[in-house]
XYZ file of C-alpha atoms in Angstrom:
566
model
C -40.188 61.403 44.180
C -38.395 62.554 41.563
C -34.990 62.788 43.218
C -35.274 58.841 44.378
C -36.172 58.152 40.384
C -32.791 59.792 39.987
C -31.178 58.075 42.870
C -32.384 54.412 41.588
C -31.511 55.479 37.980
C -27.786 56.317 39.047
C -27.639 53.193 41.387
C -28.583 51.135 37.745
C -26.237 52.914 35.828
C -23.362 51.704 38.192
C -24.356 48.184 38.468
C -24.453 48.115 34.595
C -20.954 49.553 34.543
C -19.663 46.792 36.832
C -21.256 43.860 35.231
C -20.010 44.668 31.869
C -16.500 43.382 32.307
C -17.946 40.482 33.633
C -20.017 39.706 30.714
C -17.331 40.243 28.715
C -14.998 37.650 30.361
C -18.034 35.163 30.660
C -18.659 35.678 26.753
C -14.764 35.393 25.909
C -14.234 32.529 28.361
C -17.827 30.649 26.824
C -16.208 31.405 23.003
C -12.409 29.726 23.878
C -14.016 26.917 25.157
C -16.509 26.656 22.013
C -13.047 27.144 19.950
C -11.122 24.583 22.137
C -13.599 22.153 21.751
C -13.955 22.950 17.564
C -9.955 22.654 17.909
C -10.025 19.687 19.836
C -12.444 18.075 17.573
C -10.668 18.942 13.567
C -7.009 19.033 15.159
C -6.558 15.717 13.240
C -8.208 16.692 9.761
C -6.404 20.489 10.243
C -3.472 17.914 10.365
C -4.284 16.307 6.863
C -5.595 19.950 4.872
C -4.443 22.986 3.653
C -5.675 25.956 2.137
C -2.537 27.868 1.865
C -2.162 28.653 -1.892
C -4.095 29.949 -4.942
C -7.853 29.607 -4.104
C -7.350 26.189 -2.687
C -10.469 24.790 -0.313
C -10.965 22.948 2.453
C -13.817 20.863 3.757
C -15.336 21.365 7.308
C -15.345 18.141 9.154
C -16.149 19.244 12.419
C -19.265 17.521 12.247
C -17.806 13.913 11.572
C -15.582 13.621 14.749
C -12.465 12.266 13.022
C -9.552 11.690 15.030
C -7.939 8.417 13.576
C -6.958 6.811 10.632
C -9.559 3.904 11.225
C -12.332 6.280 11.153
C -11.655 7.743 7.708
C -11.377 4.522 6.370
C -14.856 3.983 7.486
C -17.495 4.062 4.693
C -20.263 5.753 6.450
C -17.882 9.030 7.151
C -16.820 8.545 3.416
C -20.359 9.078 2.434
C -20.976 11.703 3.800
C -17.723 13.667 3.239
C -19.067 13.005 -0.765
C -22.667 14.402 0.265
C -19.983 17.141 1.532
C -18.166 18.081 -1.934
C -21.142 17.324 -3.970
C -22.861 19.750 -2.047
C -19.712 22.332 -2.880
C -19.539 21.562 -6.651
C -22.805 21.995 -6.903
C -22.369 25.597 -5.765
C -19.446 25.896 -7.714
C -19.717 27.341 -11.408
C -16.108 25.916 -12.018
C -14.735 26.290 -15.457
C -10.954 25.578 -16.355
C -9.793 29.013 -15.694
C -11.614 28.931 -12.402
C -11.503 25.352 -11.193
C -12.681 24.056 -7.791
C -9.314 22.647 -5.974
C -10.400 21.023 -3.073
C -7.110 19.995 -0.067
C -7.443 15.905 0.322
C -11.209 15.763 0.773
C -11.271 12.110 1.366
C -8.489 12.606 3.588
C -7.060 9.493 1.984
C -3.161 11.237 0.324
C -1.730 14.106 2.333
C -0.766 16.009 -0.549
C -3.564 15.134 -2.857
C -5.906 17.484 -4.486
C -9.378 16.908 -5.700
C -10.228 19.401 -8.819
C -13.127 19.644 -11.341
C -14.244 22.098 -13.819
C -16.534 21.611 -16.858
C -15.079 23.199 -20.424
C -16.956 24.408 -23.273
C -15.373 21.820 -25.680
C -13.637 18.496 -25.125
C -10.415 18.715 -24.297
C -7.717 16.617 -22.341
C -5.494 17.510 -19.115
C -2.050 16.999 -18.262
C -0.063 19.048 -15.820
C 3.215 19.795 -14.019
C 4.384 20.864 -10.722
C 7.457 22.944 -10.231
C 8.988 22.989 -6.683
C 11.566 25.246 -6.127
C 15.639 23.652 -6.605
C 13.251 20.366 -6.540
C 12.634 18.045 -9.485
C 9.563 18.997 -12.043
C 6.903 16.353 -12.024
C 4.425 16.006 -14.723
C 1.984 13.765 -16.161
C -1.924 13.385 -17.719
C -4.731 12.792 -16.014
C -7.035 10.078 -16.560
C -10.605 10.768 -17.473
C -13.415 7.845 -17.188
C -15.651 9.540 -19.880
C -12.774 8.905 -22.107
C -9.995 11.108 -23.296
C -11.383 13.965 -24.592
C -14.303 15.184 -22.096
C -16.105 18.203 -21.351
C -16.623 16.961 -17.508
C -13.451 16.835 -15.325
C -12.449 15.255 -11.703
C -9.533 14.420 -11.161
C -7.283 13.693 -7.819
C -3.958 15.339 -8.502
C -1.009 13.611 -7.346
C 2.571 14.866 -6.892
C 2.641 17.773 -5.004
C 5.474 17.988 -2.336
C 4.884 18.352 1.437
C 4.981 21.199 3.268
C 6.410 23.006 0.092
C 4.995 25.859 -2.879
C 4.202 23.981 -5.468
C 3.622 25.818 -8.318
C 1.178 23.675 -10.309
C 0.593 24.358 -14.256
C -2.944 22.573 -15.807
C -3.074 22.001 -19.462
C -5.855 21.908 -21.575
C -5.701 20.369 -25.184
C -8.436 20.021 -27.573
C -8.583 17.439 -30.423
C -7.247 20.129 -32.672
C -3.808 20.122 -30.627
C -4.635 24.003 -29.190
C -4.058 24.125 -25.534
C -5.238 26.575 -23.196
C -3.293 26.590 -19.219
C -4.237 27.426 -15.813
C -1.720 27.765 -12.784
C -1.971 28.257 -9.453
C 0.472 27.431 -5.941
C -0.078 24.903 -3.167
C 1.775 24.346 -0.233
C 0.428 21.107 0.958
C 0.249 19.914 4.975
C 3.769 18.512 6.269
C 3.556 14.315 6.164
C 1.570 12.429 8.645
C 4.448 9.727 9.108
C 7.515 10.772 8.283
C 9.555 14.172 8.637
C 11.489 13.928 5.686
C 10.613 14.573 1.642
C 12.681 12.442 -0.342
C 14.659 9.085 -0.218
C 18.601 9.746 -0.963
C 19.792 8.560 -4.715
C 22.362 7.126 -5.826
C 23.001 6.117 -9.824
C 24.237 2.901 -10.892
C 26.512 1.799 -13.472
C 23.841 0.759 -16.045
C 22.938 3.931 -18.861
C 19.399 1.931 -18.804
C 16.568 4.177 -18.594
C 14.407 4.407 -14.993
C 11.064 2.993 -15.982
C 7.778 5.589 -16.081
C 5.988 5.149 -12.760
C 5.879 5.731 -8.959
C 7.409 3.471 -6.282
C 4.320 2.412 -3.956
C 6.974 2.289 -0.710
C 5.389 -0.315 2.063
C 5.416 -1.294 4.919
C 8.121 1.441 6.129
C 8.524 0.580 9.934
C 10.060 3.568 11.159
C 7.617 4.929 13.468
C 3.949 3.774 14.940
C 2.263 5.761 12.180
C 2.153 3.798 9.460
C 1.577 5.158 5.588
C 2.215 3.465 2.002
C 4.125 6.280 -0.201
C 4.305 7.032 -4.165
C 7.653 7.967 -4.921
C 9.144 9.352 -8.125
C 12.125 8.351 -10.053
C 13.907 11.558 -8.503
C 13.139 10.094 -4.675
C 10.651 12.659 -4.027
C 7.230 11.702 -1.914
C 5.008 12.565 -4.291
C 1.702 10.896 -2.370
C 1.065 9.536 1.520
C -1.958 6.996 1.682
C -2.191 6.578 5.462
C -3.101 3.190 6.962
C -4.059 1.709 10.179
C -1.168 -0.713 11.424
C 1.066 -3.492 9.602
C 1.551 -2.346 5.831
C -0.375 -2.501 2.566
C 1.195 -5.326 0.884
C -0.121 -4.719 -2.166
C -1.914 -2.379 -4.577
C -4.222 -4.260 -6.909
C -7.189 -3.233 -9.119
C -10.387 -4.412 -10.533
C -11.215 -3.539 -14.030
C -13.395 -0.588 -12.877
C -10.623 1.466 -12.169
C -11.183 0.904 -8.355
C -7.780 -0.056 -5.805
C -7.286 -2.152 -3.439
C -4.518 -2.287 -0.938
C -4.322 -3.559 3.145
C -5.030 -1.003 6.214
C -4.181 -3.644 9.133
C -4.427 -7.584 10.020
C -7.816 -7.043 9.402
C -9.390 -4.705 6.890
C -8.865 -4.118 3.369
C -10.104 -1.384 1.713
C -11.370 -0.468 -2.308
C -10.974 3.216 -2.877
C -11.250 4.766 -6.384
C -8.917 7.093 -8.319
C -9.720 10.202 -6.485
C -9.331 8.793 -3.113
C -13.147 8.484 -1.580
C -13.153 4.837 0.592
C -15.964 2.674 -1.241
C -15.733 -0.461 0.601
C -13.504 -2.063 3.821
C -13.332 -5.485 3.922
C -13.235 -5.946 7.418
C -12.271 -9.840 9.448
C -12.226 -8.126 13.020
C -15.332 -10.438 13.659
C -14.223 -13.404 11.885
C -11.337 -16.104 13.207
C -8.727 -14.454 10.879
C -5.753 -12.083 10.856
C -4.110 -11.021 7.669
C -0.596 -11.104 7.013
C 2.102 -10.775 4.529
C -0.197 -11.256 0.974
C -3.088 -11.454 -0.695
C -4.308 -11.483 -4.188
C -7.435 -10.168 -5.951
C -8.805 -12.641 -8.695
C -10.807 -12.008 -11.778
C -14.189 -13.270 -9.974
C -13.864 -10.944 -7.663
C -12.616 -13.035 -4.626
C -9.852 -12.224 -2.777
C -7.233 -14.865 -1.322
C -4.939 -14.002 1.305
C -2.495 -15.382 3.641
C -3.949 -15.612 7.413
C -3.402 -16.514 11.332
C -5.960 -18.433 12.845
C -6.814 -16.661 15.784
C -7.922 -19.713 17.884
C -5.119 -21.625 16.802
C -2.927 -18.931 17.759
C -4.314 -18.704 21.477
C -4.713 -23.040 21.471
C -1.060 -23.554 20.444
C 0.585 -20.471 19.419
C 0.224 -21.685 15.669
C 0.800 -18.639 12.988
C 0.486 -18.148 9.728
C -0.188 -21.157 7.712
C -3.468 -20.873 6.241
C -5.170 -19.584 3.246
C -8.481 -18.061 3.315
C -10.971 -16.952 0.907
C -13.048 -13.509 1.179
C -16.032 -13.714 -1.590
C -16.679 -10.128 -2.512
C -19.630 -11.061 -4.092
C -21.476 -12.943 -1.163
C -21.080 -10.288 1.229
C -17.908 -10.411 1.829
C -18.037 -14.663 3.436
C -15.230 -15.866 4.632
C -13.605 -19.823 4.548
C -10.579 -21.264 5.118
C -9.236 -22.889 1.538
C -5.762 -24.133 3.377
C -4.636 -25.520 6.039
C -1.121 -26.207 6.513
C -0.756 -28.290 9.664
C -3.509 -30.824 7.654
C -1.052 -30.345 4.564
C 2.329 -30.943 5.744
C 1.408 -33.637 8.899
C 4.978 -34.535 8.701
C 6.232 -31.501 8.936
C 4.658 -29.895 12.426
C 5.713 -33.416 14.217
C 9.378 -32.478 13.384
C 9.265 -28.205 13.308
C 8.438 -27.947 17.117
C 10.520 -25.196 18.153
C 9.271 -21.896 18.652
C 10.741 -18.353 16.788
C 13.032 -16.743 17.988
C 13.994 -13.647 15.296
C 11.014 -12.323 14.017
C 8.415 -10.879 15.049
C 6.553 -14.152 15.721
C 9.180 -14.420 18.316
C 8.192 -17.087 21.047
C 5.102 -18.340 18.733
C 5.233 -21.655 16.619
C 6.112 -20.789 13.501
C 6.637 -23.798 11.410
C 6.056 -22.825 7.761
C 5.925 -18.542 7.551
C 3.626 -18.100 4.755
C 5.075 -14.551 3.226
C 3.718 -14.407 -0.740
C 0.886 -15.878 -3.128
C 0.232 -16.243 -6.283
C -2.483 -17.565 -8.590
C -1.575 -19.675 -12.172
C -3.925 -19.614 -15.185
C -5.778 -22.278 -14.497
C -6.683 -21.155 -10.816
C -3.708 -22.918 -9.008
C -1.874 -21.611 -5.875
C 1.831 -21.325 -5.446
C 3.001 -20.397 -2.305
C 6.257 -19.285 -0.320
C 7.369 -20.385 2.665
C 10.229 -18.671 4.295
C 10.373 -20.942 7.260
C 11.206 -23.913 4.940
C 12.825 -22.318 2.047
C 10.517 -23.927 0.077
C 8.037 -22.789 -2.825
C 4.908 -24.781 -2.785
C 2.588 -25.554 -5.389
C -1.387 -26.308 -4.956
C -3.585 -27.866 -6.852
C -7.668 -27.604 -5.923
C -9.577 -30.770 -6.160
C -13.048 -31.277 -7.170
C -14.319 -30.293 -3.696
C -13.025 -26.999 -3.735
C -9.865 -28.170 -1.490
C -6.634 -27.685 -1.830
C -3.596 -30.082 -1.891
C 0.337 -30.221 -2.204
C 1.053 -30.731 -5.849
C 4.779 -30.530 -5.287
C 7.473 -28.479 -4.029
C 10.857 -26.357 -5.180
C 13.475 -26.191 -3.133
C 16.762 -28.080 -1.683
C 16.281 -32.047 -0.745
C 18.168 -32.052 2.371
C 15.682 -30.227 4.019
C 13.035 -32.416 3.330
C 14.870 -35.433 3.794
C 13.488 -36.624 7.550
C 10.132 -35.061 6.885
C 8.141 -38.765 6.245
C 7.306 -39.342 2.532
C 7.091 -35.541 1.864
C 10.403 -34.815 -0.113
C 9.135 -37.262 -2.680
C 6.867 -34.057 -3.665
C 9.889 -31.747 -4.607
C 11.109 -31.378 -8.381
C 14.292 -32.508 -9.746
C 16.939 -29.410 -9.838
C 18.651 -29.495 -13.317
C 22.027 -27.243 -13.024
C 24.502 -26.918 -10.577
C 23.375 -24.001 -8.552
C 22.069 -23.671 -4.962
C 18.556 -23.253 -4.431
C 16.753 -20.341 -2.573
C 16.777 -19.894 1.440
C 14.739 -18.137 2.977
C 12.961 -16.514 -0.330
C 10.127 -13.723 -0.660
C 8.325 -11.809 -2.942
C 7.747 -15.295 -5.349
C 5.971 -13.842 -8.439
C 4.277 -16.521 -11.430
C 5.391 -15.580 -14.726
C 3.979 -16.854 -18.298
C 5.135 -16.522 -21.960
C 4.046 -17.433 -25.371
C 7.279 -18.874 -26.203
C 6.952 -21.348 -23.366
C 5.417 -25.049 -24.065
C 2.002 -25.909 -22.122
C 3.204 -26.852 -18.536
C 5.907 -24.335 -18.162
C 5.981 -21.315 -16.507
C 8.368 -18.757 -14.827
C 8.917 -17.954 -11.289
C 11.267 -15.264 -10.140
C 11.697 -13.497 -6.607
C 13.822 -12.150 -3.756
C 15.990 -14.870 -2.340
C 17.140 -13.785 0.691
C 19.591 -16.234 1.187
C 19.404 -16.681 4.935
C 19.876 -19.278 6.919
C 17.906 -18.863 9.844
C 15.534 -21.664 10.680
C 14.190 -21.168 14.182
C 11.500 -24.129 14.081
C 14.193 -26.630 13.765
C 17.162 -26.806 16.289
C 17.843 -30.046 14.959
C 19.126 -28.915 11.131
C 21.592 -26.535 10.095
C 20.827 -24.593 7.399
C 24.337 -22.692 7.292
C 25.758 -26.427 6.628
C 23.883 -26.956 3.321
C 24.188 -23.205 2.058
C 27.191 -22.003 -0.028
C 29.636 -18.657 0.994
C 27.621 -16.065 0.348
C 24.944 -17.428 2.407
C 24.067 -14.541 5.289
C 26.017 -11.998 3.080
C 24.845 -11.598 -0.114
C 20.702 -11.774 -1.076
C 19.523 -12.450 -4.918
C 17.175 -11.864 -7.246
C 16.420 -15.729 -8.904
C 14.434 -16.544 -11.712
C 13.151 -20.112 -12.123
C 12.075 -21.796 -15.628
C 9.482 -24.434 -14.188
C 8.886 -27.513 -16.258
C 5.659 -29.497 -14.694
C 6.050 -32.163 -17.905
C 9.051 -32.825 -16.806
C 8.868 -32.213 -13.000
C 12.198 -30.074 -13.277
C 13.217 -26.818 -12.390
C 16.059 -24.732 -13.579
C 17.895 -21.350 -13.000
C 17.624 -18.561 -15.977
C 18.446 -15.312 -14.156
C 20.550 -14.507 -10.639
C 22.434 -11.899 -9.719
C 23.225 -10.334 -6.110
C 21.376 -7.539 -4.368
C 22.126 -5.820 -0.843
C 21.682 -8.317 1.808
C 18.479 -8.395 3.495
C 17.731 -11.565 5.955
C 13.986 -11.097 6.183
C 11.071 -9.498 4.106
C 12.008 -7.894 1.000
C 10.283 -7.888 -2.912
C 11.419 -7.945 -6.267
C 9.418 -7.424 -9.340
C 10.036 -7.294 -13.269
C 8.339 -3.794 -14.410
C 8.722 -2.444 -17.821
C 11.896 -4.696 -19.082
C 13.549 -3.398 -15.524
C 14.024 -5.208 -12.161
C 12.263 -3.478 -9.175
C 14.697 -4.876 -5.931
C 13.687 -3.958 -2.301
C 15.839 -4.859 0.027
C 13.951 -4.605 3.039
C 16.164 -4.949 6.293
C 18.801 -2.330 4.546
C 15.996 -0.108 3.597
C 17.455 0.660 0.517
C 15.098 -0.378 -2.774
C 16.742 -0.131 -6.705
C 15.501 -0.297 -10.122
C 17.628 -2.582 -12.088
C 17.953 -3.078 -15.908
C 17.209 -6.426 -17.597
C 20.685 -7.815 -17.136
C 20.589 -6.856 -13.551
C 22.867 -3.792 -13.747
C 21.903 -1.246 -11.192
C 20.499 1.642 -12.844
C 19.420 3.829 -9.402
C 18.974 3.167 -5.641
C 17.110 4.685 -3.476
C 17.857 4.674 0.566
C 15.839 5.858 3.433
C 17.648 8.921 5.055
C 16.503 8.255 8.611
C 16.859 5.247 10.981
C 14.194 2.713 10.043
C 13.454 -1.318 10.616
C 12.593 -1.900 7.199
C 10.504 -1.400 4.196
C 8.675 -4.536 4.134
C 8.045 -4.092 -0.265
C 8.858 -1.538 -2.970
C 6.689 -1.926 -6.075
C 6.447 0.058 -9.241
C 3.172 0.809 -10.691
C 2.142 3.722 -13.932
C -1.285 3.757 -12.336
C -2.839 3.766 -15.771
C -6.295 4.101 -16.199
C -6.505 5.179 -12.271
C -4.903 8.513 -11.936
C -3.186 8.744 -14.969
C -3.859 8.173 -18.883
């Protein structure tokens, strides 16, 4: 008996040898597919973090099952990425010499970092990041329980990608003593783009390079698509990633919250450390966005659109207006209508584009930039027609042509409608193909007049129109040479005027201009090149894109005051 105990014992003991290195290949093989799937499922946010540096955190978002740019930007995943870092400064006893610095928790600016600390007394915090045979950025940080504060959260911008940044905090009480805490970061490589930096090149002008960062949109040089902060040096100092199309602006409320464009149909609000709040989203609706919009002080916002039905019924694009009421959940109307507006205008434009990228659509008026006056007006661009429109709302809430800037010969066959445009007092040609229009007012002006300045791109394609030649009406630098033009607008006298020109790289489609700080912001879009320029229009720097691109749709300058920055 006791020698078959033995005999089953040893026959046990050898089937437990042999099924060991099975169990260990089933257990290894069951954990890499548990880690492939884990992989599979943060690749994107591994893509977008980084913890390489000085204590610098991550958040796990393996739970969320984010793999695209439209589902960060999605307010439900915002939420609870927040319950997420709430949750971790909670646990955090963070103090200024041992601050939580979280990677891009929102996942909203590459390079961004999210840190907060409490300190014993109230101080304020400015900072600097050194990068290696790179330029030094610095600047201080903007605190919403006011300047001096005890409480701190802040989204850091300016590191460079993919690079050790040694960052240096300062702390400075109301006394003037300052205490400092410094740590590295090498944030992730950009989501868009390979390169760092745009290439420089100085002017002629010993004018001074306004205090700010170049919001860069609308670069079309790959499927991803991204708006970037850029310093005065060219260096990439943020990425806000976006859906499709561009941003076409950044505007803010006054509670310190930013809006900008994520595709032909979303907007989003996001506040000054990145976390998504809102997306206005016309997916559902008849609309697409395009080109412009503008936020107004009731909270509405007014943007350029496509009808999608009349795009399908006729091939009809962009030439309405719609409004999106922020405060009545987000309803959407139509405020504008061009076909209705401009009868006489669609029974003569009948061709279809052929240039753009409405190419083989009607096209008739190209709505590319709005603007609102003081007294709630709407003036409007239309490349198609080189013409600058003014509208007036009625008593009904509707809008109708008050009149229009631009040259007389092109409205002279369009039925009664050239009786609209104002008298041109100089001799100078007027704009072709303009964008960017901007609405300018000044004390020293008279009720009724009002400045107008923008990007004339002085082309003369007109694809609607087979029948009229642009080229014949244009002067010699037409095609060669784009502008900036500045307008003095006299409605008492129904008269226009030129103040300011002077000649920018040649760009015949999209483009911006914009008066910042007593300097000239140019972007000319189709040579992907943008410039700051002083008041007199004397290059000071310019700034070109070091890789093959289609073009940077606009270049704006914004300080970001009261946002990120104090």
């Amino acid at each position: 008996m006791k020698k078959l105990n033995k005999r089953y014992l040893w026959y046990g003991l050898v089937m437990v040898i042999l099924l060991i290195p099975a169990f260990i290949y089933l257990t290894k093989s069951e954990s890499s597919t548990q880690q492939i799937a884990q992989t599979t499922q943060t690749n994107y946010t591994q893509q977008l973090v980084s913890t390489k540096g000085d204590n610098i955190q991550a958040l796990d978002y393996s739970d969320l099952n984010i793999d695209s740019v439209n589902q960060i930007y999605n307010v439900a995943t915002q939420e609870k990425i927040q319950n997420k870092l709430l949750q971790l400064t909670e646990s955090t006893q963070a103090s200024f010499s041992q601050p939580l610095i979280v990677s891009n928790p929102y996942l909203t600016n590459t390079t961004g970092l999210y840190i907060a600390f409490f300190t014993d007394e109230p101080v304020k915090i400015s900072y600097e990041i050194k990068t290696d045979n790179l330029s030094t950025y610095e600047n201080e940080l903007y605190n919403s329980n006011g300047e001096y504060s005890t409480t701190h959260q802040y989204q850091l911008i300016g590191s460079i990608a993919n690079q050790d940044n040694l960052i240096t905090l300062y702390a400075t009480n109301q006394s003037g003593e300052q205490s400092t805490y410094q740590f590295h970061y090498t944030p992730p490589k950009l989501a868009t783009i390979d390169q760092i930096s745009y290439e420089t090149t100085d002017g002629q002008s010993t004018g001074e390079l306004s205090d700010g960062l170049y919001a860069v949109i609308g670069n079309k040089a790959d499927d991803s698509r991204a708006t970037y902060l850029v310093d005065n040096d060219g260096y990439i100092r943020a990425e806000i990633p976006i859906i499709n199309y561009n941003s076409m602006r950044l505007t803010f409320n006054n509670q310190q919250e930013m809006y900008f464009a994520l595709s032909t149909t979303k907007i989003a609000k996001v506040n000054r450390l990145g976390q998504v709040l809102q997306v206005i989203d016309l997916s559902e609706t008849d609309y697409l966005l395009h080109h412009d919009y503008i936020l107004t002080d009731d909270n509405q916002i007014i943007a350029l659109a496509t009808s999608k039905s009349a795009k399908k019924a006729e091939g009809l694009v962009e030439d309405r207006i719609i409004k999106i009421d922020l405060n009545n959940n987000q309803q959407v109307s139509e405020i504008a209508n061009f076909k209705e507006l401009l009868p006489d205008l669609y029974n003569v434009a009948t061709d279809l584009e052929e240039h753009s990228n409405n190419k083989g659509l009607w096209d008739p008026v190209h709505l590319n930039s709005i603007q609102q006056t003081e007294d709630g007006q709407l003036i409007i661009s239309s490349r198609e027609t080189s013409t600058i429109i003014k509208l007036k709302r009625n008593e009904q809430e509707n809008y109708n042509v008050e009149y229009l800037i631009g040259d007389t010969n092109i409205w002279k066959q369009i039925g009664d409608t050239g009786e609209l445009l104002l008298e041109k007092v100089g001799n100078f040609t007027s704009q072709f193909g303009q964008h960017s229009i901007t609405y300018e007012t000044s004390d020293q002006l008279a009720d009724g007049q009002y400045y107008l300045y923008f990007f004339n791109n002085n082309s003369t394609i007109m694809d609607s129109r087979s029948d009229f030649s642009l080229a014949k009406i244009a002067d010699k630098t037409a095609g060669k040479q784009s502008k900036y033009m500045k307008y003095l607008v006299d409605e008492n006298t129904k008269t226009y005027q030129l103040v300011q020109s002077f000649d920018v790289p040649y760009s015949a489609y999209v483009s911006s201009v914009q008066q910042f700080n007593n300097n000239i912001i140019v972007d000319s879009g189709q040579q992907s090149v943008f410039a700051e320029y002083d008041a007199n229009g004397s290059l000071i720097r310019s700034f070109g894109h070091p890789v093959a691109t289609q073009y940077l749709y606009r270049v704006f300058k914004y300080d970001f005051k009261q946002f990120y920055f104090n």
